[in-house]
mmCIF file of C-alpha atoms in Angstrom:
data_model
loop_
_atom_site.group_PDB
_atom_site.id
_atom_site.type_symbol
_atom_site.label_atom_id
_atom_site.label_comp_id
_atom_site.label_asym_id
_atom_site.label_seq_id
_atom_site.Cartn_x
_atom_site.Cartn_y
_atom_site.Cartn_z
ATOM 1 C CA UNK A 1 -54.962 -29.137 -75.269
ATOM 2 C CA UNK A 2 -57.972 -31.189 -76.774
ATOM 3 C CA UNK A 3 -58.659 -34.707 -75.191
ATOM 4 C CA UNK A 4 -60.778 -36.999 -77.541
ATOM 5 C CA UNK A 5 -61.504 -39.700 -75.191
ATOM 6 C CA UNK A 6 -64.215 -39.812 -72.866
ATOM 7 C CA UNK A 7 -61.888 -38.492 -70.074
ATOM 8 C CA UNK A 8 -58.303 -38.652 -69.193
ATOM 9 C CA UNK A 9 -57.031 -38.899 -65.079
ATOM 10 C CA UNK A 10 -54.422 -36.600 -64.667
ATOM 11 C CA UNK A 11 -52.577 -37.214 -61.195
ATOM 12 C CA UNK A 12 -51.163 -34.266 -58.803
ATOM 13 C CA UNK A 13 -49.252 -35.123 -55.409
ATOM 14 C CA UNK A 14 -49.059 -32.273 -52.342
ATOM 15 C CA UNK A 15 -45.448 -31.972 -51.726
ATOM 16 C CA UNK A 16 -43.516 -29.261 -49.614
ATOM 17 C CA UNK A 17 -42.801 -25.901 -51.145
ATOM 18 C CA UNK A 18 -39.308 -26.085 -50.717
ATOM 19 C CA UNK A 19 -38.906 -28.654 -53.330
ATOM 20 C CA UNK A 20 -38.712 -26.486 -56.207
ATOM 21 C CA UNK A 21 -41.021 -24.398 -58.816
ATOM 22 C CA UNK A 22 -44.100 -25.336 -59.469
ATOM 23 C CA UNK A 23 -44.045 -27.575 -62.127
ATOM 24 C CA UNK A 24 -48.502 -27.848 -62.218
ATOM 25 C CA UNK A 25 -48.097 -24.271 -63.812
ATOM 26 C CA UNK A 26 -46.620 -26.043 -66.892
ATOM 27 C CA UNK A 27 -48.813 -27.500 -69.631
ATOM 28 C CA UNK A 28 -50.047 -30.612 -68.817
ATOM 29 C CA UNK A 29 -49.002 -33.618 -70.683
ATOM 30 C CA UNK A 30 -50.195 -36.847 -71.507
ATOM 31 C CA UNK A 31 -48.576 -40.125 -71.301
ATOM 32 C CA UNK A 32 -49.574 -42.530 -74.164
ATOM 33 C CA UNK A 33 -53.346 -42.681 -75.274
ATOM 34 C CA UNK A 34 -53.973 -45.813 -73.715
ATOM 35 C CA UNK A 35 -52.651 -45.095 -70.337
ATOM 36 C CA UNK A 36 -54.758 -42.402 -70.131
ATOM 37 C CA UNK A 37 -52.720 -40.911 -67.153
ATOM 38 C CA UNK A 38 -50.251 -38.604 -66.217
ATOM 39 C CA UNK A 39 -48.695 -37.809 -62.897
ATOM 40 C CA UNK A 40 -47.309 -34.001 -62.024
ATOM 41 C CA UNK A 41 -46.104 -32.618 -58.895
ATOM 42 C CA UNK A 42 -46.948 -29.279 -56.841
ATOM 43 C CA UNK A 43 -45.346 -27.393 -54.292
ATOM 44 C CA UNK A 44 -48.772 -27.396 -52.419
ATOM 45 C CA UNK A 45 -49.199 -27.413 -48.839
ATOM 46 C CA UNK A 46 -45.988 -26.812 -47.084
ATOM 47 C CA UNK A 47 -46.566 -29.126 -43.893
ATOM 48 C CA UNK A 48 -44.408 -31.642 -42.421
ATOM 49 C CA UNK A 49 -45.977 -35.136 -42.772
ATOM 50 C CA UNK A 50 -44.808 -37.474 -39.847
ATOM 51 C CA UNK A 51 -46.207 -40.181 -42.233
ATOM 52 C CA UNK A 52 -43.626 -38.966 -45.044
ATOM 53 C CA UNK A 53 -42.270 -42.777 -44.536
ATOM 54 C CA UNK A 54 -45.556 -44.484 -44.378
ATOM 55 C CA UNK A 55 -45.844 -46.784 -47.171
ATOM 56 C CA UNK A 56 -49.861 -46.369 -48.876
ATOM 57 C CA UNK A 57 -51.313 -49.711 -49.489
ATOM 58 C CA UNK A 58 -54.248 -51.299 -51.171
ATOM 59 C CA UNK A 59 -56.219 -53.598 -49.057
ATOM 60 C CA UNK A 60 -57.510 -54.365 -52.129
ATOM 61 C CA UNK A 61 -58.325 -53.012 -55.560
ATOM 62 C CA UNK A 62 -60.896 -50.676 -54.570
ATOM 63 C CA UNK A 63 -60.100 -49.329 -51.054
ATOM 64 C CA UNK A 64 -56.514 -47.903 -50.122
ATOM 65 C CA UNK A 65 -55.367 -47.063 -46.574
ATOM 66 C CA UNK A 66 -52.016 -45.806 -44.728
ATOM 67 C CA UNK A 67 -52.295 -42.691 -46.689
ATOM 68 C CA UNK A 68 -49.397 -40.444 -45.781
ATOM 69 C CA UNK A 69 -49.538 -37.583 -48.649
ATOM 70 C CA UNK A 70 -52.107 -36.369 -50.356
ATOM 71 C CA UNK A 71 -53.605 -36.646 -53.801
ATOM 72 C CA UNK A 72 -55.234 -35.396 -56.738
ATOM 73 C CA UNK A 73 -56.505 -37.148 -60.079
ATOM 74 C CA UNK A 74 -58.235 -35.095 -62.477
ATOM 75 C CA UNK A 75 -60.743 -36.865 -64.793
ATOM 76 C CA UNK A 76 -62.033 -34.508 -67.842
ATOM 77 C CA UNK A 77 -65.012 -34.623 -70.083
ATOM 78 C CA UNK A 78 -64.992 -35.377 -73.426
ATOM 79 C CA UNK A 79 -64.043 -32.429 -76.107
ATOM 80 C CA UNK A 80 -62.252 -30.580 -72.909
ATOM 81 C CA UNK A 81 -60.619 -27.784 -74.314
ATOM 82 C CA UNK A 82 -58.011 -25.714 -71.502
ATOM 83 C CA UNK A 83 -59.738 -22.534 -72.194
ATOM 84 C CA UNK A 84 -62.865 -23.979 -70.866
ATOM 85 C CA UNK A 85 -64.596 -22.836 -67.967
ATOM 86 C CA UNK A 86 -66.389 -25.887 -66.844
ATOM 87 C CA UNK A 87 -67.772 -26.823 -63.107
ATOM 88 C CA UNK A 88 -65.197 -28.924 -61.363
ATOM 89 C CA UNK A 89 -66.141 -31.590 -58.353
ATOM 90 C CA UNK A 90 -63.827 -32.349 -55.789
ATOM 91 C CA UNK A 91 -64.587 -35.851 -54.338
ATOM 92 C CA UNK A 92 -63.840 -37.342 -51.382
ATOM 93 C CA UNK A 93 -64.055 -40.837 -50.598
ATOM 94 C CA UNK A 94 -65.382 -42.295 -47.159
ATOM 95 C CA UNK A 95 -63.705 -44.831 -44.821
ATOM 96 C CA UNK A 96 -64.099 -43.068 -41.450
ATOM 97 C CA UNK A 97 -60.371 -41.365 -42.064
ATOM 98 C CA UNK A 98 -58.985 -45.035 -41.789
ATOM 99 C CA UNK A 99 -58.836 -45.919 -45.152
ATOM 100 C CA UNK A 100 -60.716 -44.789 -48.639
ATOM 101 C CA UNK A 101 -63.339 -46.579 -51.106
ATOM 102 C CA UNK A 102 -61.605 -44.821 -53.685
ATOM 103 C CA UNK A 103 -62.773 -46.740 -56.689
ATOM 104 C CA UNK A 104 -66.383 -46.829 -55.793
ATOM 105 C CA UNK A 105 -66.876 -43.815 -54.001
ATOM 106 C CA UNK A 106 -63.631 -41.743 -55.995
ATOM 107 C CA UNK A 107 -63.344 -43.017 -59.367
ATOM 108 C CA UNK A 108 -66.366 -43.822 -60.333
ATOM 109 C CA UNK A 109 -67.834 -40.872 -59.395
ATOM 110 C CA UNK A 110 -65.200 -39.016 -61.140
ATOM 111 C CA UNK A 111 -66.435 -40.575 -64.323
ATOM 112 C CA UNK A 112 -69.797 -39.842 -63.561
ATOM 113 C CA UNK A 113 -69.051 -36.280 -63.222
ATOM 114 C CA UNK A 114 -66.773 -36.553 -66.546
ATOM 115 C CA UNK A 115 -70.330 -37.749 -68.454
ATOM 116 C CA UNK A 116 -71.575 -34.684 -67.385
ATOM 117 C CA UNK A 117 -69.444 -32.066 -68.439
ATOM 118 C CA UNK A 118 -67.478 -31.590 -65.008
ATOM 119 C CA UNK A 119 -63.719 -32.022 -64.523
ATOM 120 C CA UNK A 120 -63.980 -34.428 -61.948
ATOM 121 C CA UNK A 121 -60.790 -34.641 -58.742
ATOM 122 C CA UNK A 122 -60.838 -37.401 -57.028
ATOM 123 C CA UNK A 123 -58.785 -36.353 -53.578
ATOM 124 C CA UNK A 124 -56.794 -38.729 -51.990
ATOM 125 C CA UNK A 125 -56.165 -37.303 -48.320
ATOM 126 C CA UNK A 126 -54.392 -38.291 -45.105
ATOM 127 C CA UNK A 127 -55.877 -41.774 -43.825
ATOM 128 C CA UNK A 128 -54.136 -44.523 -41.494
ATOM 129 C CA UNK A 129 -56.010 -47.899 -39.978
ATOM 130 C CA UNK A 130 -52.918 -47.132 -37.383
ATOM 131 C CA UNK A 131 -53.058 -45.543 -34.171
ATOM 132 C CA UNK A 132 -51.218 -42.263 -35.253
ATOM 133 C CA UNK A 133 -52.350 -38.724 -36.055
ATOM 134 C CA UNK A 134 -52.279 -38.965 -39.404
ATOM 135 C CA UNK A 135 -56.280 -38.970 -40.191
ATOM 136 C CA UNK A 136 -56.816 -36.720 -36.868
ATOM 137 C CA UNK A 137 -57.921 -33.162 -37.222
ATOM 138 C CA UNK A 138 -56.750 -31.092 -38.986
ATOM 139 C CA UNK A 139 -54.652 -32.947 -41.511
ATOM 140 C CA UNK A 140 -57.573 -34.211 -44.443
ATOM 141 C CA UNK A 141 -59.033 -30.862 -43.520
ATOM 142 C CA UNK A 142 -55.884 -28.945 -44.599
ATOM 143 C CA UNK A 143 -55.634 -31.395 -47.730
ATOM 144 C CA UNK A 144 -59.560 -30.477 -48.442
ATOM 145 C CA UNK A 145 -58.874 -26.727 -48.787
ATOM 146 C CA UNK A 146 -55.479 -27.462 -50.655
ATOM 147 C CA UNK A 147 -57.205 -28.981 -52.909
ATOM 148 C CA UNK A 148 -59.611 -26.563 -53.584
ATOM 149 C CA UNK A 149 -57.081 -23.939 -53.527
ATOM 150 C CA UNK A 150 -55.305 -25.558 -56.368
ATOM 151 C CA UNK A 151 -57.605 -26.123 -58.185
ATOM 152 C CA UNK A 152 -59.202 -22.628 -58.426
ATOM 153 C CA UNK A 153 -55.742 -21.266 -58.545
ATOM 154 C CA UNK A 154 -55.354 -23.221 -61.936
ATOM 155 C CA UNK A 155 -58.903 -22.441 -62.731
ATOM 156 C CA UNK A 156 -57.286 -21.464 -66.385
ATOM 157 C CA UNK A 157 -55.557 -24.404 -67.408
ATOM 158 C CA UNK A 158 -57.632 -27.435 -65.992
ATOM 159 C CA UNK A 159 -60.386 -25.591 -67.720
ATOM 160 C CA UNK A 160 -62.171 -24.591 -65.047
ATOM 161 C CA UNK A 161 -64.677 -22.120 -63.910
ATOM 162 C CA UNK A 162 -63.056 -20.386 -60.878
ATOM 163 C CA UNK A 163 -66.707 -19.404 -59.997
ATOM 164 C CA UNK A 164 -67.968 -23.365 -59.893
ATOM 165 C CA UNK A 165 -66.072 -25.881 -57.327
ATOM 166 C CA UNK A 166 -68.039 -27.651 -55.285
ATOM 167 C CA UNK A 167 -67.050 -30.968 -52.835
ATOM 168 C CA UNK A 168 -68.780 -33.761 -52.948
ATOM 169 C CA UNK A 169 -67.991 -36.644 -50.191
ATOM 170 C CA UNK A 170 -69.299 -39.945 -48.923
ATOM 171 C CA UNK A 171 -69.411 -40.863 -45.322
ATOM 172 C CA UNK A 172 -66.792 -40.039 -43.615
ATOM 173 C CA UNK A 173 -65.592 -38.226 -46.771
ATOM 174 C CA UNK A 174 -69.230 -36.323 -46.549
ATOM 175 C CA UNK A 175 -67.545 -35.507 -43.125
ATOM 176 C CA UNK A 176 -65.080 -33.817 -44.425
ATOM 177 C CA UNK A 177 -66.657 -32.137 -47.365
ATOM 178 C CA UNK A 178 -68.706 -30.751 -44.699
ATOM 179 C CA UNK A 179 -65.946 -28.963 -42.727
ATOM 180 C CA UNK A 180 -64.760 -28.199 -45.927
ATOM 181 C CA UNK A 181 -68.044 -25.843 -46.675
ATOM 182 C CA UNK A 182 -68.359 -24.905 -43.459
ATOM 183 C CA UNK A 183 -65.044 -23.614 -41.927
ATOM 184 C CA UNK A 184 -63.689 -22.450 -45.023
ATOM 185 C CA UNK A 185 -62.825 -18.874 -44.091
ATOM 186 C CA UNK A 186 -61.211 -20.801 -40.450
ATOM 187 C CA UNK A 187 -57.521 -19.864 -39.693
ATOM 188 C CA UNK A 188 -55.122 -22.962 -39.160
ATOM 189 C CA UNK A 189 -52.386 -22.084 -37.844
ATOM 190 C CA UNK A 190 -50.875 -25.396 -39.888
ATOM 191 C CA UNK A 191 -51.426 -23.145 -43.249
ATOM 192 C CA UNK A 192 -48.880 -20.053 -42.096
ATOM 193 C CA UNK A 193 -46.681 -20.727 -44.341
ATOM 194 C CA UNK A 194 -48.909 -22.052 -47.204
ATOM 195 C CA UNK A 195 -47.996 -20.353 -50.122
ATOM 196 C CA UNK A 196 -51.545 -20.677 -51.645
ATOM 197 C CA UNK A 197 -53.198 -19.098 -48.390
ATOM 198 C CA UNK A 198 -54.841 -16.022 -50.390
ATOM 199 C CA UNK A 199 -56.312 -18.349 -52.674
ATOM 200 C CA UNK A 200 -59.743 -18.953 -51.483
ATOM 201 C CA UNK A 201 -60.568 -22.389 -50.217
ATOM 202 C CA UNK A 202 -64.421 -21.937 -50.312
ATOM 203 C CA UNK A 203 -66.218 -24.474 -52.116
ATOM 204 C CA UNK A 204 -69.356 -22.895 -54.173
ATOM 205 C CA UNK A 205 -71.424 -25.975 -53.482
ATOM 206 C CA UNK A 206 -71.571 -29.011 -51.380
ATOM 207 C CA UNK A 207 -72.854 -32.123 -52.005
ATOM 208 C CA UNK A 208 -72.908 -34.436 -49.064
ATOM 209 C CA UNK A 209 -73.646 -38.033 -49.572
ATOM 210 C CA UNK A 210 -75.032 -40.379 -46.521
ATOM 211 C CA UNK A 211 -72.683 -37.850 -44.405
ATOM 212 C CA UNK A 212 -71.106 -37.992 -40.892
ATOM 213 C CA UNK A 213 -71.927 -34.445 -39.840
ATOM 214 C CA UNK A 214 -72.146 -34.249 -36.083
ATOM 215 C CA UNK A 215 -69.263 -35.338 -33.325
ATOM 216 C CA UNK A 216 -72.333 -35.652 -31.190
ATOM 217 C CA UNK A 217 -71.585 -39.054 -29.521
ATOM 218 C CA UNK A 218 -75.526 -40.042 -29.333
ATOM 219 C CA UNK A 219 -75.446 -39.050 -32.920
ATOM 220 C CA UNK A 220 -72.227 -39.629 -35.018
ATOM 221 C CA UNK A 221 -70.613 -42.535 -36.312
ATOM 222 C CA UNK A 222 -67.993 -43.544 -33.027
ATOM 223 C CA UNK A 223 -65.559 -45.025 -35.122
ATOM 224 C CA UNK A 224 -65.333 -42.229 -37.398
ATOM 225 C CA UNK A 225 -65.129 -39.557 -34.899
ATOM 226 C CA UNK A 226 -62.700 -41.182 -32.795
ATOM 227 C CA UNK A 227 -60.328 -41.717 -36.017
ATOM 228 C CA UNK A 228 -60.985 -37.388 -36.756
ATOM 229 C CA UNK A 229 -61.061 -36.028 -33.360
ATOM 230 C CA UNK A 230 -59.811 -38.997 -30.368
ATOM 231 C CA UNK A 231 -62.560 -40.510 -28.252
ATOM 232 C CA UNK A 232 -61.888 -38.188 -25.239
ATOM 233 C CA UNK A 233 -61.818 -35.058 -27.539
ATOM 234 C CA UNK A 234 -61.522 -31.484 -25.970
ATOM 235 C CA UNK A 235 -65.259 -29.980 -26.237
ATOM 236 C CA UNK A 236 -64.307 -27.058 -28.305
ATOM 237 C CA UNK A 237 -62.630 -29.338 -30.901
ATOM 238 C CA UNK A 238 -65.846 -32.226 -30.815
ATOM 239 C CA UNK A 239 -68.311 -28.600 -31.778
ATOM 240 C CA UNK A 240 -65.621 -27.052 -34.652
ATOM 241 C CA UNK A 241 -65.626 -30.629 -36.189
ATOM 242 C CA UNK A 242 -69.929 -30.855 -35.672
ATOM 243 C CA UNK A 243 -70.289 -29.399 -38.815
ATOM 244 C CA UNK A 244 -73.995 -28.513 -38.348
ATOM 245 C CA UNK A 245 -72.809 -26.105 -35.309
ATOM 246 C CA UNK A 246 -70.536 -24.323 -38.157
ATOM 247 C CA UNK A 247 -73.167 -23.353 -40.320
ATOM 248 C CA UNK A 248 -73.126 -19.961 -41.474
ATOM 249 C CA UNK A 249 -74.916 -17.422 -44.248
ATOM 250 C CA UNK A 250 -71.728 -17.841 -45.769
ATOM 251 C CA UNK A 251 -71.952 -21.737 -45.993
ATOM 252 C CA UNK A 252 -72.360 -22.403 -50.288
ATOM 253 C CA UNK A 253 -75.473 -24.802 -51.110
ATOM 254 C CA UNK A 254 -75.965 -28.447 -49.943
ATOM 255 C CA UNK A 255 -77.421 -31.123 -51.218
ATOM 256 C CA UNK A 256 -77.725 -34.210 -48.536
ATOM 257 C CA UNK A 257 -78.422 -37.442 -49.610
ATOM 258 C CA UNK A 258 -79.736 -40.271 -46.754
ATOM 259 C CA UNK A 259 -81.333 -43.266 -46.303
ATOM 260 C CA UNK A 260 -83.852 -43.521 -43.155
ATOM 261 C CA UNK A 261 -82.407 -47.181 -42.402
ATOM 262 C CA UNK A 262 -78.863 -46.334 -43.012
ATOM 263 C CA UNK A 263 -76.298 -47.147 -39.975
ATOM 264 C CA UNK A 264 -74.931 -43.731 -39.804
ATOM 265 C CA UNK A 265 -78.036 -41.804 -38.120
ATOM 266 C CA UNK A 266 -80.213 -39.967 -41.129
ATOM 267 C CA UNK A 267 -80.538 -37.262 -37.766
ATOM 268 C CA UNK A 268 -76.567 -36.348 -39.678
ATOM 269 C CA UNK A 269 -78.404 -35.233 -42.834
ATOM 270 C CA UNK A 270 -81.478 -33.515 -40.877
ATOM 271 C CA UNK A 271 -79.053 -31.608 -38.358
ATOM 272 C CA UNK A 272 -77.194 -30.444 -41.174
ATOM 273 C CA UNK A 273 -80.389 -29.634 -43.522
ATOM 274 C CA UNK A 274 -81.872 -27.565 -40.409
ATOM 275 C CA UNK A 275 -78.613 -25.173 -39.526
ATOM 276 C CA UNK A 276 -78.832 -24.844 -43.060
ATOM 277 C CA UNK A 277 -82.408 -23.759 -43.144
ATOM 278 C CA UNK A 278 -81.643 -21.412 -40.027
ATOM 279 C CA UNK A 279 -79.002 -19.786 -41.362
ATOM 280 C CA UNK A 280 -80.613 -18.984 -44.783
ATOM 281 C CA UNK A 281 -78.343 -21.476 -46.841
ATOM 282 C CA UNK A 282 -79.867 -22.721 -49.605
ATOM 283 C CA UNK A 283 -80.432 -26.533 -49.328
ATOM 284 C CA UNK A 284 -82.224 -29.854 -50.594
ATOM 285 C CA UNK A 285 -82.578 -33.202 -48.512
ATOM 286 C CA UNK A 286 -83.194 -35.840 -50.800
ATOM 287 C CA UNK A 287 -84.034 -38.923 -47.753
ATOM 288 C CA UNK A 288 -84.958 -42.202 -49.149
ATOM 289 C CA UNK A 289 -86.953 -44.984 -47.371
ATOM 290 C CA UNK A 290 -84.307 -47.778 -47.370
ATOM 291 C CA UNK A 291 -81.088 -48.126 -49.018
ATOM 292 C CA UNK A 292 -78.270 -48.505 -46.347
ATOM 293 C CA UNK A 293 -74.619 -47.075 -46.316
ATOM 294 C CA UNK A 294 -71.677 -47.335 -48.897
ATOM 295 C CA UNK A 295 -73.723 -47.451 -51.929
ATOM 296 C CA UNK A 296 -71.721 -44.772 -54.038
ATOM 297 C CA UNK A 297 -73.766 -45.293 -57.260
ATOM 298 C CA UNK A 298 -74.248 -48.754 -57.531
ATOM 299 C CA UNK A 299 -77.977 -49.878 -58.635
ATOM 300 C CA UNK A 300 -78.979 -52.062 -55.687
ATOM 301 C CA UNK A 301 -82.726 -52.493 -56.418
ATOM 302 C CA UNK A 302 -83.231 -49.476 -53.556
ATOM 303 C CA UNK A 303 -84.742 -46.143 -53.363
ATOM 304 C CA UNK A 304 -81.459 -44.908 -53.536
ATOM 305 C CA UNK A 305 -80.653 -45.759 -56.807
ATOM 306 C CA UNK A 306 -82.477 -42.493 -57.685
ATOM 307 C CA UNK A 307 -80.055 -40.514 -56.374
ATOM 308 C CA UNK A 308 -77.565 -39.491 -58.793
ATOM 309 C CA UNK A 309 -80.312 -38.381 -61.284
ATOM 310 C CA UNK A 310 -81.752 -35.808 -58.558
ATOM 311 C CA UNK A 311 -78.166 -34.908 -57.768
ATOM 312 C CA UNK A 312 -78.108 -34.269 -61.513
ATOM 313 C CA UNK A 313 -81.671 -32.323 -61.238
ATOM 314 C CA UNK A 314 -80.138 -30.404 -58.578
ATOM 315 C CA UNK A 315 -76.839 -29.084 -60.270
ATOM 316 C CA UNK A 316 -79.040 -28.134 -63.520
ATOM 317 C CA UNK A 317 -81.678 -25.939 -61.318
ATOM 318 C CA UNK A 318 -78.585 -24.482 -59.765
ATOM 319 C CA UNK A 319 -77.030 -23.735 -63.317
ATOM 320 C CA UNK A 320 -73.847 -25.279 -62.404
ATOM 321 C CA UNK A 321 -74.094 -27.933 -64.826
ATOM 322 C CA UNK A 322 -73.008 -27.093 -68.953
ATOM 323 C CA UNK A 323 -76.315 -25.797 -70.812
ATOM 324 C CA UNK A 324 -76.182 -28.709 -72.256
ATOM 325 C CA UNK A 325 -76.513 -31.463 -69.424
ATOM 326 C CA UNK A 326 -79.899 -33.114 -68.784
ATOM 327 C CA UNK A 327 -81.677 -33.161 -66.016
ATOM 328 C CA UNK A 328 -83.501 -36.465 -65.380
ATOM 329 C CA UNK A 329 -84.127 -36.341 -61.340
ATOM 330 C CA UNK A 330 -87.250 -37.647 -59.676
ATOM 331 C CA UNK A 331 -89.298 -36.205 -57.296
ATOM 332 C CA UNK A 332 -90.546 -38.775 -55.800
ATOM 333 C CA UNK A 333 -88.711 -38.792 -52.478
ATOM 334 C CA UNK A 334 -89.249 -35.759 -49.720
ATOM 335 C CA UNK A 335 -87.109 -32.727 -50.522
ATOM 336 C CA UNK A 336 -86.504 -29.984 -48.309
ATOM 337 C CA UNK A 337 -85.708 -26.971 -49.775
ATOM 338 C CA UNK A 338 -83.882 -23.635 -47.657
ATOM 339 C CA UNK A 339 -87.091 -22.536 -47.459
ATOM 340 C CA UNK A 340 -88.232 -24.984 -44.748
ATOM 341 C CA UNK A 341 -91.231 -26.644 -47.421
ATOM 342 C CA UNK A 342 -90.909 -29.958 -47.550
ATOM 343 C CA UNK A 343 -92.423 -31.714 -50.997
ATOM 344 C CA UNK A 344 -93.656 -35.102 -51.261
#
């Protein structure tokens, strides 16, 4: 299947496995041109959402919230071809698991990894500005790794390397990119019955943008732990969900973006860039002087309006990016590589 435009947003919704064959394994098919859009449905995860009558709702165009079953839009380059074998990014918007920035943090960055020759998903999980379990542990966790699941498991007809899916996430949505990269290999018992649970849920790289990492109450953000894991959390559940305590040589690459006067603590992105050094995980801190929180990509005059052309750097020195795909970062920021040197 060729797609001439500059990229088309293909949409995918997690539905129980008891609702039929899998219909994703069929050729995908475009609505009209200028839609650009098509919607399919999986037998995904088979879990029973409390929130299956929760109605999703914009608070406004760019941030939805009361998310009660999770998503998937695909967004691929132009000239895709099916028999590609292209890097995909899985994104996850932040909104400390009560709602999602899902245009500025989600589709846009989608886009962004179109331009470069990525199939970008945007991932709509579980969310709710209620007081339910819907956003608690382990539900976006389980729609993380379902989401990386299928999308390696069709690697072959999104046009996908099986060998190159990484996360990227902002905020709280670094949060859970995090847990994604780092308890990977974890046994839910919530996945028993997952149909998909041999297909690996490991992401080959993580890039973690002005993250939430630690449940650390001195450290983390309070509202977004509290939405994840309850503000009286058992201890064993506050260290699974620090993800810089779940570090392991198994953990894929990370690259951390921060800025030092951001309201979520930069000590998220230096925990994490540290348990990554100890354990031998290759890593890069890009931390900035000033920029704040919740700037996705948007050019605000800052520091960290550098970042998405050392993310770019990045990718290309990892040779996850197409041959083809510049690399325009700057070095002009401290990086810390997994080898502890720090460059100015």
């Amino acid at each position: 299947m060729n797609i001439p435009s500059l990229f088309c947003a293909v949409s995918l919704i997690f539905v129980p496995a008891s609702s039929g064959a899998d219909s994703f394994s069929a050729t995908l098919k475009k609505l009209p041109a200028e839609s650009g859009k098509s919607s399919f449905v999986s037998n995904g995860i088979p879990l029973e959402l409390k929130a299956a009558d929760m109605q999703e709702k914009y608070i406004d165009p760019t941030r939805v919230t009361d998310v009660g079953k999770a998503q998937m839009q695909f967004y691929f380059p132009a000239g895709w071809r099916s028999r590609d074998k292209r890097p995909a990014l899985c994104i996850f918007p932040g909104g400390g698991y009560a709602l999602m920035a899902i245009d500025k943090e989600g589709a846009h960055i989608a886009r962004w990894a179109a331009e470069h020759g990525m199939v970008g998903v945007v991932v709509k999980y579980r969310v709710s500005q209620e007081n339910n379990a819907i956003g608690k542990f382990p539900g976006p966790l389980l729609d993380a790794r379902q989401a990386l699941r299928l999308t390696r498991k069709h690697a072959g007809k999104l046009g996908v390397d099986p060998g190159k899916i990484g996360v990227m996430g902002f905020s709280a949505g670094g949060h859970l990119a995090a847990m994604a990269a780092t308890l990977w290999n974890k046994t839910l018992p919530e996945e028993a019955d997952n149909p998909l649970r041999s297909v690996s849920a490991r992401p080959d790289f993580a890039m973690l943008i002005y993250p939430v990492i630690t449940m650390a109450p001195k450290d983390t953000h309070p509202g977004t732990r509290n939405k994840i894991i309850g503000s009286k959390p058992d201890p064993s559940l506050e260290e699974l969900c620090s993800s810089e305590r779940q570090v392991t040589p198994n953990t894929p690459p990370v690259f951390l973006v921060h800025a030092q006067d951001d309201g979520v603590a930069s000590a998220n992105s230096k925990f994490m860039e540290k348990a990554c050094r100890d354990k031998a995980v290759p890593v890069t801190l890009r931390l900035y002087s000033k920029g704040g929180h919740g700037y996705g990509m948007e050019k605000r005059g800052n520091p960290t309006d550098r970042w998405p052309e050392d993310a770019e750097k990045w990718l290309s020195e990892r040779k996850i990016l197409p041959a083809d795909a510049s690399s325009r970062g700057t070095d002009n920021t401290a990086e810390v590589d997994s080898s502890g040197k720090r460059e100015e």
